[in-house]
Short mmCIF file of C-alpha atoms in Angstrom, two decimals:
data_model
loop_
_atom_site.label_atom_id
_atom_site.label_comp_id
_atom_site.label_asym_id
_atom_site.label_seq_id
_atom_site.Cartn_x
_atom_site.Cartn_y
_atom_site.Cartn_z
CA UNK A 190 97.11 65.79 108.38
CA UNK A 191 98.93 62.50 108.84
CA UNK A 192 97.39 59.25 109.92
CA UNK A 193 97.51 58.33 113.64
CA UNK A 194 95.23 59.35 116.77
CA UNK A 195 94.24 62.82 117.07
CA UNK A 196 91.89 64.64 119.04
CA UNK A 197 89.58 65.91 116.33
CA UNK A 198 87.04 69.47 116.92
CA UNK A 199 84.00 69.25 114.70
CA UNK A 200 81.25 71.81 114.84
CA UNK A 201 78.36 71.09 113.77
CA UNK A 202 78.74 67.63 114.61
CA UNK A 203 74.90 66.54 115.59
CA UNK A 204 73.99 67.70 112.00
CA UNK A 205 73.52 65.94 108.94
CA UNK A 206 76.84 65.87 107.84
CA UNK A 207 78.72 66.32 110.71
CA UNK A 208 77.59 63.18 112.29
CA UNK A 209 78.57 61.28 109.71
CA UNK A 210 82.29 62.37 109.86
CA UNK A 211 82.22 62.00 112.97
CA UNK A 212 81.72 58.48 112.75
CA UNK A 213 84.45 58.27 109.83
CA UNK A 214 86.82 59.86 112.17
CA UNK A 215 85.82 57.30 115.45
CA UNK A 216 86.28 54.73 113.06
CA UNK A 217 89.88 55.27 111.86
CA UNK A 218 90.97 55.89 115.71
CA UNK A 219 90.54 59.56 116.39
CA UNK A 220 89.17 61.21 119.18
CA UNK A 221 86.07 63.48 118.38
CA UNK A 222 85.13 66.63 120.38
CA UNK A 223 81.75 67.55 118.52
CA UNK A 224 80.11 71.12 119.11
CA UNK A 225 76.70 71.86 118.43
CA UNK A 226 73.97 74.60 119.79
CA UNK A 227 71.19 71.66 118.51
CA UNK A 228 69.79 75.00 116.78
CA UNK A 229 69.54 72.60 113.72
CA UNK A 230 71.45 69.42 114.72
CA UNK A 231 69.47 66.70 116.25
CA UNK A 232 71.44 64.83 119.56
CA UNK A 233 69.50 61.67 117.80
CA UNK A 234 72.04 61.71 114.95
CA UNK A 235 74.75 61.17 117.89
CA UNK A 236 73.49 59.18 120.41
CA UNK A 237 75.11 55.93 119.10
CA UNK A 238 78.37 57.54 119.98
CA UNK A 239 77.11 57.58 123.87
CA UNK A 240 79.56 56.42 126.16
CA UNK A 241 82.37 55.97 123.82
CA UNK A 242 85.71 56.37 125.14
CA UNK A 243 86.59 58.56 122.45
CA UNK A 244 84.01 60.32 121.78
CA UNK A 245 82.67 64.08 123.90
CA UNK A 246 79.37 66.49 123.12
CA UNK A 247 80.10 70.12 124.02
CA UNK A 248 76.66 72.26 123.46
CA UNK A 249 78.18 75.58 122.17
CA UNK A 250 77.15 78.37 119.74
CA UNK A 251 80.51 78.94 117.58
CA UNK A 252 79.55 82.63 117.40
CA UNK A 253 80.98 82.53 120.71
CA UNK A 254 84.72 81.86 121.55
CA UNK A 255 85.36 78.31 122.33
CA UNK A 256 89.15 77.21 124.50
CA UNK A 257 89.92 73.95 123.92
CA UNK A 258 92.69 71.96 123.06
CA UNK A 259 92.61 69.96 119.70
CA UNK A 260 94.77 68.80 117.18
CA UNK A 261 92.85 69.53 114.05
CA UNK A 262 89.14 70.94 113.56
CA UNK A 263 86.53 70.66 111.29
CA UNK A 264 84.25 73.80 111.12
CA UNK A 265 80.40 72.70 109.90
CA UNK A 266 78.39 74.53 111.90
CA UNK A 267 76.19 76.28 109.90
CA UNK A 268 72.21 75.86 109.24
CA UNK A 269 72.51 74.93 105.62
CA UNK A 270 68.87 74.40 103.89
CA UNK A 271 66.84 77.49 103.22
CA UNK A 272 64.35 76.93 105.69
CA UNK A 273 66.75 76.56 108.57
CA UNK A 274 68.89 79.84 107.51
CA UNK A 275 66.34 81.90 106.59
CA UNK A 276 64.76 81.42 109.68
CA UNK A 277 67.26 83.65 111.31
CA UNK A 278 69.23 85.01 108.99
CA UNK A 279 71.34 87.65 111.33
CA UNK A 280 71.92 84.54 113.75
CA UNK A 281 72.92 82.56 110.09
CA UNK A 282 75.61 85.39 108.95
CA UNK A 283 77.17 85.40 112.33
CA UNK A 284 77.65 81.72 112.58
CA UNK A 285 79.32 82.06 109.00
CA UNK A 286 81.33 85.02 109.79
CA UNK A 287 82.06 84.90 113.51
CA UNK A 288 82.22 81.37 113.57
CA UNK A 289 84.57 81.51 111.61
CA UNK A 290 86.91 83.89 112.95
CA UNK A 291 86.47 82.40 116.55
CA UNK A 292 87.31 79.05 115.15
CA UNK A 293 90.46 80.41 113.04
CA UNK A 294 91.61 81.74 116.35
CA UNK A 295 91.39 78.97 117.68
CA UNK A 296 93.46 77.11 115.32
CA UNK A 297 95.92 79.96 115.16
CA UNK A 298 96.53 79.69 119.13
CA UNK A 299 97.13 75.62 118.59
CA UNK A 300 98.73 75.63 115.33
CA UNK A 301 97.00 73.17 114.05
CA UNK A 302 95.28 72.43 110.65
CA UNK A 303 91.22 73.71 110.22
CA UNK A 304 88.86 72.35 107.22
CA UNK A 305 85.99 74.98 106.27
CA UNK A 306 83.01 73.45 105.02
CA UNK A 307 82.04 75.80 102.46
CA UNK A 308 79.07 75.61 99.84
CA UNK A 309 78.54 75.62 96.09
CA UNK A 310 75.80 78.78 97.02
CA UNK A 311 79.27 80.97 97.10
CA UNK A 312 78.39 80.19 92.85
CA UNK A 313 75.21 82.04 92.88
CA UNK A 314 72.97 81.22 90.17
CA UNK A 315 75.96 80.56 88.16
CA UNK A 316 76.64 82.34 84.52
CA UNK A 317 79.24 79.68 84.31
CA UNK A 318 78.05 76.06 83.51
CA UNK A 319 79.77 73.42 84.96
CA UNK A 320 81.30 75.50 87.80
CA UNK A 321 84.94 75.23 88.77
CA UNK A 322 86.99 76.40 91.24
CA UNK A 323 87.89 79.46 89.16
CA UNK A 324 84.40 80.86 88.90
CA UNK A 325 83.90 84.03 91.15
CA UNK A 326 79.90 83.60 91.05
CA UNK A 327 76.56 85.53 90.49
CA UNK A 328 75.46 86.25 94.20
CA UNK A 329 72.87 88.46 95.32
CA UNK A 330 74.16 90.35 98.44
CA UNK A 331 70.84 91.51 99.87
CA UNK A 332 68.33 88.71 98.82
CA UNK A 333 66.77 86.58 101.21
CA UNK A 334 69.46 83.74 100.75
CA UNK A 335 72.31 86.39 100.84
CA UNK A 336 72.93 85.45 104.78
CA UNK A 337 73.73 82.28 103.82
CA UNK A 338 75.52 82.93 100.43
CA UNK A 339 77.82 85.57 101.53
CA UNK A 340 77.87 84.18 104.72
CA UNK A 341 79.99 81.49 103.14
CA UNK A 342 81.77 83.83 100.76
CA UNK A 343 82.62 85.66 103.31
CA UNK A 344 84.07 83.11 105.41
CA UNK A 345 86.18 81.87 102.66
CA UNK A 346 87.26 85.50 102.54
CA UNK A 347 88.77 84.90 106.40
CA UNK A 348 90.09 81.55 105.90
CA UNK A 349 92.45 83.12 103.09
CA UNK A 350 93.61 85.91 104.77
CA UNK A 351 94.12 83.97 107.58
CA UNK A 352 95.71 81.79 105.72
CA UNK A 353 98.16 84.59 103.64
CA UNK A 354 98.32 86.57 106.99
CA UNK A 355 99.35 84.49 110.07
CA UNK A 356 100.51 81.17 107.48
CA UNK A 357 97.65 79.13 108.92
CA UNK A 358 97.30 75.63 107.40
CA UNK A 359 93.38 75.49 105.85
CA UNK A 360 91.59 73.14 104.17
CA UNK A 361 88.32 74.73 101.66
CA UNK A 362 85.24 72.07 99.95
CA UNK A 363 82.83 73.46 98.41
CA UNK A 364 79.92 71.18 99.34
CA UNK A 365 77.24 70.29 96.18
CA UNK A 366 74.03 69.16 96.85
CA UNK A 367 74.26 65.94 99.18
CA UNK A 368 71.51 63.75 100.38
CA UNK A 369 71.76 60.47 103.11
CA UNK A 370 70.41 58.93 106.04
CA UNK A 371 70.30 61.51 108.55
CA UNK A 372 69.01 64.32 106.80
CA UNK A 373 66.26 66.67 108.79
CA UNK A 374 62.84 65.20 107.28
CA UNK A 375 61.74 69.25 107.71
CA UNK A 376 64.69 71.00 105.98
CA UNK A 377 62.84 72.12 102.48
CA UNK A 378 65.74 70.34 100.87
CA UNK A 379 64.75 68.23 97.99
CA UNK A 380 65.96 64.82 98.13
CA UNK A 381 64.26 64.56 102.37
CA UNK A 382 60.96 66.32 101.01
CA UNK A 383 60.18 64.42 97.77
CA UNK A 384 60.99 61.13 99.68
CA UNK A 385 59.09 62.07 102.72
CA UNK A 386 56.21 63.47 100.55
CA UNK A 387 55.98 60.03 98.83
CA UNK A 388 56.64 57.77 101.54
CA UNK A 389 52.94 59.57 103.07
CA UNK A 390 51.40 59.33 99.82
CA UNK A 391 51.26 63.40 99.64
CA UNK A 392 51.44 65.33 96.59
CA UNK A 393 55.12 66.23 95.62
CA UNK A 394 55.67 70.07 95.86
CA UNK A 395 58.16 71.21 92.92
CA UNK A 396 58.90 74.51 92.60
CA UNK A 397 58.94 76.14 89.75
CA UNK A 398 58.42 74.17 86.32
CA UNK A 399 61.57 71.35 87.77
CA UNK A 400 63.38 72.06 85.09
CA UNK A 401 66.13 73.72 87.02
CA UNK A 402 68.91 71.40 87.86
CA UNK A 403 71.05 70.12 90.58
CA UNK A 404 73.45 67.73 90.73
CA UNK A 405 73.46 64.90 94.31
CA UNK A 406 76.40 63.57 95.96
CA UNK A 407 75.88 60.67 98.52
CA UNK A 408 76.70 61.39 101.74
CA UNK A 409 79.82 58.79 101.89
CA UNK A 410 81.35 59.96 98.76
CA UNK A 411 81.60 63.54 100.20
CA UNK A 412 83.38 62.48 103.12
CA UNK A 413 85.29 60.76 101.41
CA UNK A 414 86.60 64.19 99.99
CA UNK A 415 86.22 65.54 103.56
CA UNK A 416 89.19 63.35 104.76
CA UNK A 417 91.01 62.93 101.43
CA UNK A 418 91.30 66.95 101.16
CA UNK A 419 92.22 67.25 105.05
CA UNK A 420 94.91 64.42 104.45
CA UNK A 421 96.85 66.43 101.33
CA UNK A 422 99.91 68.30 102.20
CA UNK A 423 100.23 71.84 103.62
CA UNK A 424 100.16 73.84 100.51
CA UNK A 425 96.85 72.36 99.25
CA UNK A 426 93.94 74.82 100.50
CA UNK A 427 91.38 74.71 98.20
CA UNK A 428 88.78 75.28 97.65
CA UNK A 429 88.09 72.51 95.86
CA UNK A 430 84.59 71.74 94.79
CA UNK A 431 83.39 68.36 96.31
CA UNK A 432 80.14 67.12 94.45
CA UNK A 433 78.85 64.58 91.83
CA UNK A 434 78.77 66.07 88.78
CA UNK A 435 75.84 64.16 87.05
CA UNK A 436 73.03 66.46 86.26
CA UNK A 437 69.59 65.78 86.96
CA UNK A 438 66.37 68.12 86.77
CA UNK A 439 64.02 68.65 89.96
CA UNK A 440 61.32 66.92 88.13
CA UNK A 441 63.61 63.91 87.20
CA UNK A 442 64.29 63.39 90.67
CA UNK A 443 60.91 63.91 91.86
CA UNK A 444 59.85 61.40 89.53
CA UNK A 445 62.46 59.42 90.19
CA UNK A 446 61.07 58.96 94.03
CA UNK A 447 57.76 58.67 93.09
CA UNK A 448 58.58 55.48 91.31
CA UNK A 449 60.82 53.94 93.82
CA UNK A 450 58.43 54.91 96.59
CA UNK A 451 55.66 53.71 94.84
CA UNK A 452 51.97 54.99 95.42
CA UNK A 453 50.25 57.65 93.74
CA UNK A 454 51.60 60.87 94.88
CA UNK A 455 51.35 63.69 91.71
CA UNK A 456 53.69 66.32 90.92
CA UNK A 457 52.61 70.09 92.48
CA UNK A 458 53.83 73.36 90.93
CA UNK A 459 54.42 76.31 93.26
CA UNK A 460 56.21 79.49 92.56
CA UNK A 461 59.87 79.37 92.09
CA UNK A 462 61.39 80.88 95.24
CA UNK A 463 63.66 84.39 95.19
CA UNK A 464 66.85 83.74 94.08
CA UNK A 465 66.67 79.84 93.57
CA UNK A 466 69.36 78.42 91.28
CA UNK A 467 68.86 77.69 87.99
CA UNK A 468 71.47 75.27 87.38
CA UNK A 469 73.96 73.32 89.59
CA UNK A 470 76.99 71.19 88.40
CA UNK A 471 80.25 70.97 89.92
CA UNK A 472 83.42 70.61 87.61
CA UNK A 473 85.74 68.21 90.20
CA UNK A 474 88.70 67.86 87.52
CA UNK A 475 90.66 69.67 90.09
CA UNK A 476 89.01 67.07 93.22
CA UNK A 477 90.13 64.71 90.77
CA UNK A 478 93.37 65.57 90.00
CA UNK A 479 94.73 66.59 93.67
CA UNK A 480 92.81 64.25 95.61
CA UNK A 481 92.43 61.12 93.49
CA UNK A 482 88.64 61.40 94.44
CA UNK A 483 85.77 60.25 92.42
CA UNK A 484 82.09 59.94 93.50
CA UNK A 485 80.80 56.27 93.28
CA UNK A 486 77.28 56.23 94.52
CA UNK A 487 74.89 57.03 91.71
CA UNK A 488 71.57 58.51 92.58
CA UNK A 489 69.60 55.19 91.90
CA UNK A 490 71.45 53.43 94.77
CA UNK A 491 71.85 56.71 96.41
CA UNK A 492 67.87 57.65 96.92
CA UNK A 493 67.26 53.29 97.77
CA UNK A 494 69.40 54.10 100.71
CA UNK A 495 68.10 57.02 101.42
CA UNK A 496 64.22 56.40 101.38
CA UNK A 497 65.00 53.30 103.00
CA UNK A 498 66.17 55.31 106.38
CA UNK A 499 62.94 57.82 105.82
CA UNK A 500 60.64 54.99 105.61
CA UNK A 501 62.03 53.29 108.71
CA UNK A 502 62.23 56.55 110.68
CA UNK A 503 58.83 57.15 109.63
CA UNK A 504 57.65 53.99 110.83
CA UNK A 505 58.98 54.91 114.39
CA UNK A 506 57.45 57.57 114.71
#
């Protein structure tokens, strides 16, 4: 999508990542419609934008059609840590799936370009280490994840066809794991729970032994890749994996926290959860090659931000 004011549809937009884009997209001149049913978003992550000319809050569940006139949208809206989806996981599939068809409708009716934030859990626990693009994944279709999984798989499914079947201009990331200010302090995620853990001086749950691995991508360097991928020409659709692709165990990073944190907080086995990923790299040659885009936060500056907004938030509370 070319440079220049547009009026820009993000759902999702009170989350985690979603706010943050929004504010990428304020800043470069675009108007922002943001969606959200604040099932998961917070209004908190938002309420800078308050009274800004260009800037509107619509609350709206996506699994319902939405008529509005835009000139590009980003779809987000999604509950994306375990906790969160599996809390209702028929609600979780059919903000994947008919999300996703109300918003390709949408952008059908206005002709107009639509970004699908996807997820590296369309890998499975991958037989395939790094992952690229080209990997079809190891996906359990009736675990307790599987709303989320194949939710995504599935919607990637309807952006294609979509895509193949009425010529509609898409735009596919597949998100790796990514960690920043903003993140729910409650999600189960790792990076919010080992820094909130530590910043009480509580025990740091791992699960498992930690020796499964995961690789972290700071929350500007992904949208970075956000609006880099959205900016390509027509015929680029992705999906193109959008993560860093250093590899760190669990128990690196919790030990990692515990020593920027400081304190005495020890390291707490509990069972590995059904279906959790052994291993988690992305291969971004192809992120690389067709969107110039490299990741340049490492985690060391990456988790100093980070605990820095916990400890702060924490503070206020």
């Amino acid at each position: 999508m070319p440079y220049g004011r547009h009026r820009v549809l993000v759902t999702g937009g009170a989350g985690f990542l979603g706010s943050h884009l929004i504010d990428r997209l304020i800043e470069r001149g675009d108007e922002v419609l943001c969606v959200d049913n604040l099932f998961t978003g917070d209004k908190s992550n938002i309420d800078h934008l308050t009274g800004h000319p260009r800037f509107e809050f619509m609350r709206h569940d996506v699994s319902f059609p939405l008529y509005v006139e835009v000139d590009a949208i980003y779809n987000l809206a999604c509950p994306a840590s375990p906790i969160h989806y599996q809390r209702d996981p028929v609600q979780t599939t059919k903000t994947s799936v008919v999300g996703a068809i109300n918003m390709l409708g949408l952008a059908k009716r206005l002709k107009v370009p639509i970004f699908q934030a996807s997820t590296s859990e369309v890998y499975g626990d991958p037989a395939v280490h790094p992952q690229t693009e080209a990997y079809w994944g190891n996906v359990n279709p009736i675990g307790i994840r599987s709303c989320y999984d194949e939710g995504k798989r599935c919607a990637e499914t309807l952006f294609f066809d979509y895509h193949r079947q009425h010529h509609l201009k898409i735009k596919v990331a597949r998100i790796f794991n990514t960690y920043g200010p903003r993140m729910h302090a409650a999600d189960g995620r790792v990076v919010s729970n080992f820094i909130v853990q530590a910043l009480k001086g509580e025990d740091i749950t791992i699960y498992g032994d930690g020796s499964q691995t995961r690789s972290f991508c700071y929350v500007d360097d992904l949208l970075r890749g956000f609006l880099a991928l959205m900016d390509t020409a027509d015929e680029v659709t992705g999906p193109i994996n959008i993560g860093n692709p250093n590899e760190f165990t669990i128990r690196q990073l919790a030990e990692a926290v515990v020593r920027k944190v400081g304190g005495r907080s020890k390291l707490v086995q509990q069972p590995l959860p059904q279906d959790d990923p052994t291993q988690r790299q992305p291969d971004i040659s192809h992120a690389r090659d067709v969107l110039g885009w490299n990741p340049e936060v490492e985690l060391d500056e990456g988790l100093d931000r980070t605990i820095a907004y916990f400890r702060e938030k924490l503070e206020r509370s």
